[in-house]
Amino acid sequence: MSVFGDLTGKKALITGGGRGIGRAIALEFAAAGADVAINYVGSAEEAQDTAAECEKLGVQAFIISADVSKADEVAAMFEQALAQLGRIDILVNNAGITRDALLLRLSDDDYDNVLAVNLRGAFLCMRQAAKLMLKQRSGRIISLSSVVALRGNAGQVNYAASKAGLIGMTKSLARELAGRGVTVNALAPGFIQTAMTDAIPEAAKTQMLAGIPAGRLGQPEDVAAAAHFLASDAAAYITGQVLRVDGGMAM
């Protein structure tokens, strides 16, 4: 059992939960006793494998296909999650994409697509979750921002804009929902070892590591532990905050 306590009986919806950080969060929540709905838009096989691993931990887990940038699909996803879980106590906005390029080479489509998934998608999910959590007078909304939102990164103007916007949205929604027992927080991971970072050339990785005081890339489990904390009763008096999980990059 994690030091952050039991989540038994809690119901969580995790977008982009089939792999990487989303998968680690699903497994972390399941290990703490939460039932999980795992959203995916790409590989059903990966999402189903994550759900199967969660079920081995003794909880209910199932997958839902939905493009979070589309309002009708988000509404349908929440309907399905409610039908399966009965309620939603925790929303994790993890779904996200990158389309990196220097500004002068960044296409309109690559800018729009990143904002649509990373920012609009979180907005659509937050709106659906807020309706439910206000009625319940309880809930946790946790969104995955990025260290890039805090310090910028060449070649990621679109991504940084989406993740910085997510911080502003988090703080604003936290003010709207705090009086009803709903907390809204963001995580800002640094360079986390996933399939995305595995594709980075070694020279670039070496340069990145030089800027990380901890001297290593983070692991998805590092972010999952922080998400567990924010989802737990231990964080009941924490809202509107951005928790950096970056090994000291953005100090």
CSV table of C-alpha atoms in Angstrom, one decimal:
chain,number,residue,atom,x,y,z
A,1,MET,CA,0.0,0.0,0.0
A,2,SER,CA,1.3,3.4,-0.9
A,3,VAL,CA,2.2,5.9,1.8
A,4,PHE,CA,-0.5,8.2,0.5
A,5,GLY,CA,-3.3,5.9,1.7
A,6,ASP,CA,-6.2,3.8,0.6
A,7,LEU,CA,-8.3,4.7,-2.5
A,8,THR,CA,-10.6,1.7,-2.0
A,9,GLY,CA,-14.1,2.5,-3.3
A,10,LYS,CA,-12.9,5.5,-5.4
A,11,LYS,CA,-13.7,5.6,-9.1
A,12,ALA,CA,-11.2,7.1,-11.4
A,13,LEU,CA,-11.3,8.1,-15.1
A,14,ILE,CA,-7.8,8.5,-16.7
A,15,THR,CA,-7.5,9.9,-20.2
A,16,GLY,CA,-4.7,8.6,-22.3
A,17,GLY,CA,-4.4,5.8,-19.7
A,18,GLY,CA,-3.2,3.0,-21.9
A,19,ARG,CA,0.5,3.6,-21.8
A,20,GLY,CA,3.4,5.7,-20.4
A,21,ILE,CA,2.4,8.0,-17.6
A,22,GLY,CA,-1.3,7.3,-17.9
A,23,ARG,CA,-0.7,3.5,-17.5
A,24,ALA,CA,1.5,4.1,-14.5
A,25,ILE,CA,-1.2,6.3,-12.9
A,26,ALA,CA,-3.8,3.6,-13.6
A,27,LEU,CA,-1.7,0.9,-11.9
A,28,GLU,CA,-0.9,3.2,-9.0
A,29,PHE,CA,-4.6,3.9,-8.4
A,30,ALA,CA,-5.5,0.3,-8.8
A,31,ALA,CA,-2.9,-0.8,-6.3
A,32,ALA,CA,-4.4,1.6,-3.8
A,33,GLY,CA,-7.9,0.1,-4.4
A,34,ALA,CA,-9.5,2.4,-6.9
A,35,ASP,CA,-11.6,1.1,-9.8
A,36,VAL,CA,-10.4,2.7,-13.1
A,37,ALA,CA,-11.8,3.6,-16.5
A,38,ILE,CA,-8.9,3.8,-19.0
A,39,ASN,CA,-9.5,6.1,-22.0
A,40,TYR,CA,-7.5,5.6,-25.2
A,41,VAL,CA,-7.6,6.8,-28.8
A,42,GLY,CA,-4.8,4.8,-30.3
A,43,SER,CA,-3.9,1.2,-29.3
A,44,ALA,CA,-6.8,-0.8,-27.9
A,45,GLU,CA,-4.3,-3.6,-27.2
A,46,GLU,CA,-2.2,-1.4,-24.9
A,47,ALA,CA,-5.2,-0.1,-23.1
A,48,GLN,CA,-6.6,-3.6,-22.6
A,49,ASP,CA,-3.3,-4.8,-21.3
A,50,THR,CA,-3.2,-1.9,-18.8
A,51,ALA,CA,-6.8,-2.8,-17.7
A,52,ALA,CA,-5.8,-6.5,-17.3
A,53,GLU,CA,-2.9,-5.5,-15.1
A,54,CYS,CA,-5.2,-3.4,-13.0
A,55,GLU,CA,-7.7,-6.2,-12.6
A,56,LYS,CA,-4.9,-8.4,-11.3
A,57,LEU,CA,-4.7,-6.0,-8.4
A,58,GLY,CA,-8.3,-6.8,-7.5
A,59,VAL,CA,-10.2,-3.8,-8.9
A,60,GLN,CA,-12.6,-3.2,-11.7
A,61,ALA,CA,-11.0,-1.9,-14.8
A,62,PHE,CA,-12.2,-1.3,-18.3
A,63,ILE,CA,-11.3,0.7,-21.4
A,64,ILE,CA,-13.1,3.5,-23.3
A,65,SER,CA,-12.2,4.7,-26.8
A,66,ALA,CA,-12.7,8.5,-27.2
A,67,ASP,CA,-11.0,11.4,-28.8
A,68,VAL,CA,-11.0,14.0,-26.0
A,69,SER,CA,-10.8,16.9,-28.4
A,70,LYS,CA,-14.4,16.1,-29.6
A,71,ALA,CA,-17.2,17.1,-27.3
A,72,ASP,CA,-19.6,14.4,-28.3
A,73,GLU,CA,-17.1,11.7,-27.7
A,74,VAL,CA,-16.2,13.1,-24.3
A,75,ALA,CA,-19.8,13.2,-23.3
A,76,ALA,CA,-20.2,9.5,-24.4
A,77,MET,CA,-17.1,8.6,-22.5
A,78,PHE,CA,-18.4,10.0,-19.3
A,79,GLU,CA,-21.8,8.3,-19.8
A,80,GLN,CA,-20.0,4.9,-20.3
A,81,ALA,CA,-17.8,5.5,-17.3
A,82,LEU,CA,-20.8,6.4,-15.1
A,83,ALA,CA,-22.7,3.3,-16.3
A,84,GLN,CA,-19.7,1.1,-15.4
A,85,LEU,CA,-18.5,2.8,-12.2
A,86,GLY,CA,-21.7,4.5,-10.8
A,87,ARG,CA,-19.8,7.7,-10.1
A,88,ILE,CA,-16.5,9.4,-10.9
A,89,ASP,CA,-14.4,10.6,-7.9
A,90,ILE,CA,-11.1,11.3,-9.7
A,91,LEU,CA,-10.5,12.7,-13.2
A,92,VAL,CA,-6.9,12.6,-14.5
A,93,ASN,CA,-6.4,14.6,-17.7
A,94,ASN,CA,-3.4,12.8,-19.1
A,95,ALA,CA,-4.2,12.6,-22.8
A,96,GLY,CA,-1.8,14.7,-24.9
A,97,ILE,CA,0.2,14.9,-28.1
A,98,THR,CA,3.2,16.7,-29.5
A,99,ARG,CA,3.9,18.1,-32.9
A,100,ASP,CA,7.3,19.7,-32.5
A,101,ALA,CA,8.8,22.2,-34.8
A,102,LEU,CA,10.5,25.6,-34.7
A,103,LEU,CA,8.0,28.4,-34.9
A,104,LEU,CA,8.8,29.4,-38.5
A,105,ARG,CA,8.2,25.8,-39.6
A,106,LEU,CA,5.2,25.1,-37.4
A,107,SER,CA,2.1,24.5,-39.5
A,108,ASP,CA,-1.4,25.8,-38.6
A,109,ASP,CA,-2.6,22.3,-38.3
A,110,ASP,CA,0.2,21.2,-35.9
A,111,TYR,CA,-0.6,24.2,-33.7
A,112,ASP,CA,-4.3,23.6,-33.8
A,113,ASN,CA,-4.1,19.8,-33.2
A,114,VAL,CA,-1.9,20.1,-30.1
A,115,LEU,CA,-4.2,22.8,-28.6
A,116,ALA,CA,-7.3,20.7,-29.4
A,117,VAL,CA,-6.1,17.6,-27.6
A,118,ASN,CA,-4.0,19.0,-24.8
A,119,LEU,CA,-6.1,22.0,-23.8
A,120,ARG,CA,-9.6,21.8,-25.3
A,121,GLY,CA,-9.6,18.1,-24.4
A,122,ALA,CA,-8.9,18.8,-20.8
A,123,PHE,CA,-11.5,21.6,-20.8
A,124,LEU,CA,-14.2,19.2,-22.2
A,125,CYS,CA,-13.3,16.6,-19.6
A,126,MET,CA,-13.2,19.1,-16.7
A,127,ARG,CA,-16.6,20.4,-17.7
A,128,GLN,CA,-18.2,17.0,-17.6
A,129,ALA,CA,-16.4,16.0,-14.4
A,130,ALA,CA,-17.4,19.3,-12.7
A,131,LYS,CA,-21.1,18.7,-13.3
A,132,LEU,CA,-20.8,15.3,-11.4
A,133,MET,CA,-18.5,16.4,-8.7
A,134,LEU,CA,-20.5,19.5,-7.8
A,135,LYS,CA,-23.5,17.3,-7.2
A,136,GLN,CA,-21.4,14.9,-5.1
A,137,ARG,CA,-19.8,17.7,-3.3
A,138,SER,CA,-16.5,15.9,-3.6
A,139,GLY,CA,-13.9,15.1,-6.2
A,140,ARG,CA,-10.4,15.4,-7.5
A,141,ILE,CA,-9.4,16.8,-10.9
A,142,ILE,CA,-5.7,16.3,-11.8
A,143,SER,CA,-4.2,17.5,-15.0
A,144,LEU,CA,-0.9,16.7,-16.6
A,145,SER,CA,0.9,20.0,-17.5
A,146,SER,CA,4.6,20.1,-18.1
A,147,VAL,CA,7.8,21.7,-17.0
A,148,VAL,CA,7.9,23.2,-20.5
A,149,ALA,CA,4.9,25.3,-19.4
A,150,LEU,CA,7.1,26.9,-16.7
A,151,ARG,CA,10.4,27.4,-18.6
A,152,GLY,CA,9.6,27.0,-22.3
A,153,ASN,CA,11.4,24.9,-24.8
A,154,ALA,CA,12.6,25.7,-28.3
A,155,GLY,CA,10.6,23.8,-30.9
A,156,GLN,CA,7.6,23.4,-28.7
A,157,VAL,CA,5.7,26.7,-28.9
A,158,ASN,CA,2.4,24.9,-29.4
A,159,TYR,CA,3.0,22.3,-26.7
A,160,ALA,CA,4.2,24.9,-24.2
A,161,ALA,CA,1.1,27.1,-25.0
A,162,SER,CA,-1.2,24.1,-24.4
A,163,LYS,CA,0.4,23.1,-21.1
A,164,ALA,CA,0.7,26.7,-19.8
A,165,GLY,CA,-3.0,27.2,-20.7
A,166,LEU,CA,-3.8,24.1,-18.7
A,167,ILE,CA,-2.2,25.7,-15.6
A,168,GLY,CA,-4.4,28.8,-15.9
A,169,MET,CA,-7.4,26.7,-16.4
A,170,THR,CA,-6.6,24.6,-13.4
A,171,LYS,CA,-6.2,27.6,-11.1
A,172,SER,CA,-9.4,29.2,-12.3
A,173,LEU,CA,-11.5,26.0,-12.0
A,174,ALA,CA,-10.0,25.4,-8.5
A,175,ARG,CA,-11.5,28.8,-7.4
A,176,GLU,CA,-14.9,27.8,-8.9
A,177,LEU,CA,-15.1,24.4,-7.2
A,178,ALA,CA,-13.2,24.7,-3.9
A,179,GLY,CA,-16.4,25.5,-1.9
A,180,ARG,CA,-18.0,22.2,-2.9
A,181,GLY,CA,-15.2,20.0,-1.8
A,182,VAL,CA,-13.6,19.5,-5.2
A,183,THR,CA,-9.9,20.1,-5.6
A,184,VAL,CA,-8.3,20.9,-9.0
A,185,ASN,CA,-4.5,20.6,-9.3
A,186,ALA,CA,-1.8,20.1,-12.0
A,187,LEU,CA,1.3,18.1,-12.2
A,188,ALA,CA,4.3,19.4,-14.2
A,189,PRO,CA,6.5,16.5,-15.1
A,190,GLY,CA,10.0,17.1,-16.4
A,191,PHE,CA,11.7,14.7,-18.8
A,192,ILE,CA,10.1,11.3,-18.0
A,193,GLN,CA,11.4,8.1,-19.5
A,194,THR,CA,8.6,6.9,-21.9
A,195,ALA,CA,8.5,5.8,-25.5
A,196,MET,CA,8.6,9.5,-26.5
A,197,THR,CA,11.8,10.2,-24.7
A,198,ASP,CA,13.3,6.8,-25.9
A,199,ALA,CA,13.2,8.2,-29.4
A,200,ILE,CA,15.4,11.3,-28.5
A,201,PRO,CA,19.0,11.0,-29.8
A,202,GLU,CA,21.6,10.2,-27.2
A,203,ALA,CA,23.3,13.6,-27.7
A,204,ALA,CA,20.1,15.4,-26.9
A,205,LYS,CA,19.5,13.2,-23.9
A,206,THR,CA,22.9,14.0,-22.5
A,207,GLN,CA,22.2,17.7,-22.9
A,208,MET,CA,18.9,17.3,-21.1
A,209,LEU,CA,20.4,15.3,-18.2
A,210,ALA,CA,22.9,18.1,-17.7
A,211,GLY,CA,20.0,20.4,-16.8
A,212,ILE,CA,18.5,18.0,-14.3
A,213,PRO,CA,19.9,18.4,-10.8
A,214,ALA,CA,18.7,14.9,-9.8
A,215,GLY,CA,21.0,13.6,-12.6
A,216,ARG,CA,18.4,11.2,-14.1
A,217,LEU,CA,15.3,11.1,-16.2
A,218,GLY,CA,12.1,10.6,-14.2
A,219,GLN,CA,10.1,7.4,-14.3
A,220,PRO,CA,6.3,7.2,-15.0
A,221,GLU,CA,6.0,5.9,-11.5
A,222,ASP,CA,7.4,9.1,-10.1
A,223,VAL,CA,4.5,11.0,-11.7
A,224,ALA,CA,2.0,8.3,-10.7
A,225,ALA,CA,3.0,8.7,-7.0
A,226,ALA,CA,2.4,12.4,-7.2
A,227,ALA,CA,-1.0,11.9,-8.8
A,228,HIS,CA,-1.9,9.4,-6.0
A,229,PHE,CA,-1.0,12.0,-3.4
A,230,LEU,CA,-3.2,14.7,-5.0
A,231,ALA,CA,-6.1,12.1,-5.3
A,232,SER,CA,-5.8,11.1,-1.7
A,233,ASP,CA,-7.4,12.5,1.5
A,234,ALA,CA,-3.9,13.7,2.4
A,235,ALA,CA,-4.3,16.4,-0.3
A,236,ALA,CA,-7.8,17.5,0.7
A,237,TYR,CA,-6.7,21.0,1.5
A,238,ILE,CA,-4.5,21.5,-1.6
A,239,THR,CA,-6.1,23.1,-4.6
A,240,GLY,CA,-5.1,25.3,-7.5
A,241,GLN,CA,-1.5,24.1,-7.3
A,242,VAL,CA,1.2,23.0,-9.7
A,243,LEU,CA,3.3,20.2,-8.4
A,244,ARG,CA,6.6,19.9,-10.3
A,245,VAL,CA,7.9,16.3,-10.8
A,246,ASP,CA,11.1,17.3,-12.6
A,247,GLY,CA,14.2,16.4,-10.6
A,248,GLY,CA,14.8,20.1,-9.9
A,249,MET,CA,14.8,21.3,-13.6
A,250,ALA,CA,12.5,24.3,-13.0
A,251,MET,CA,13.8,25.5,-9.7
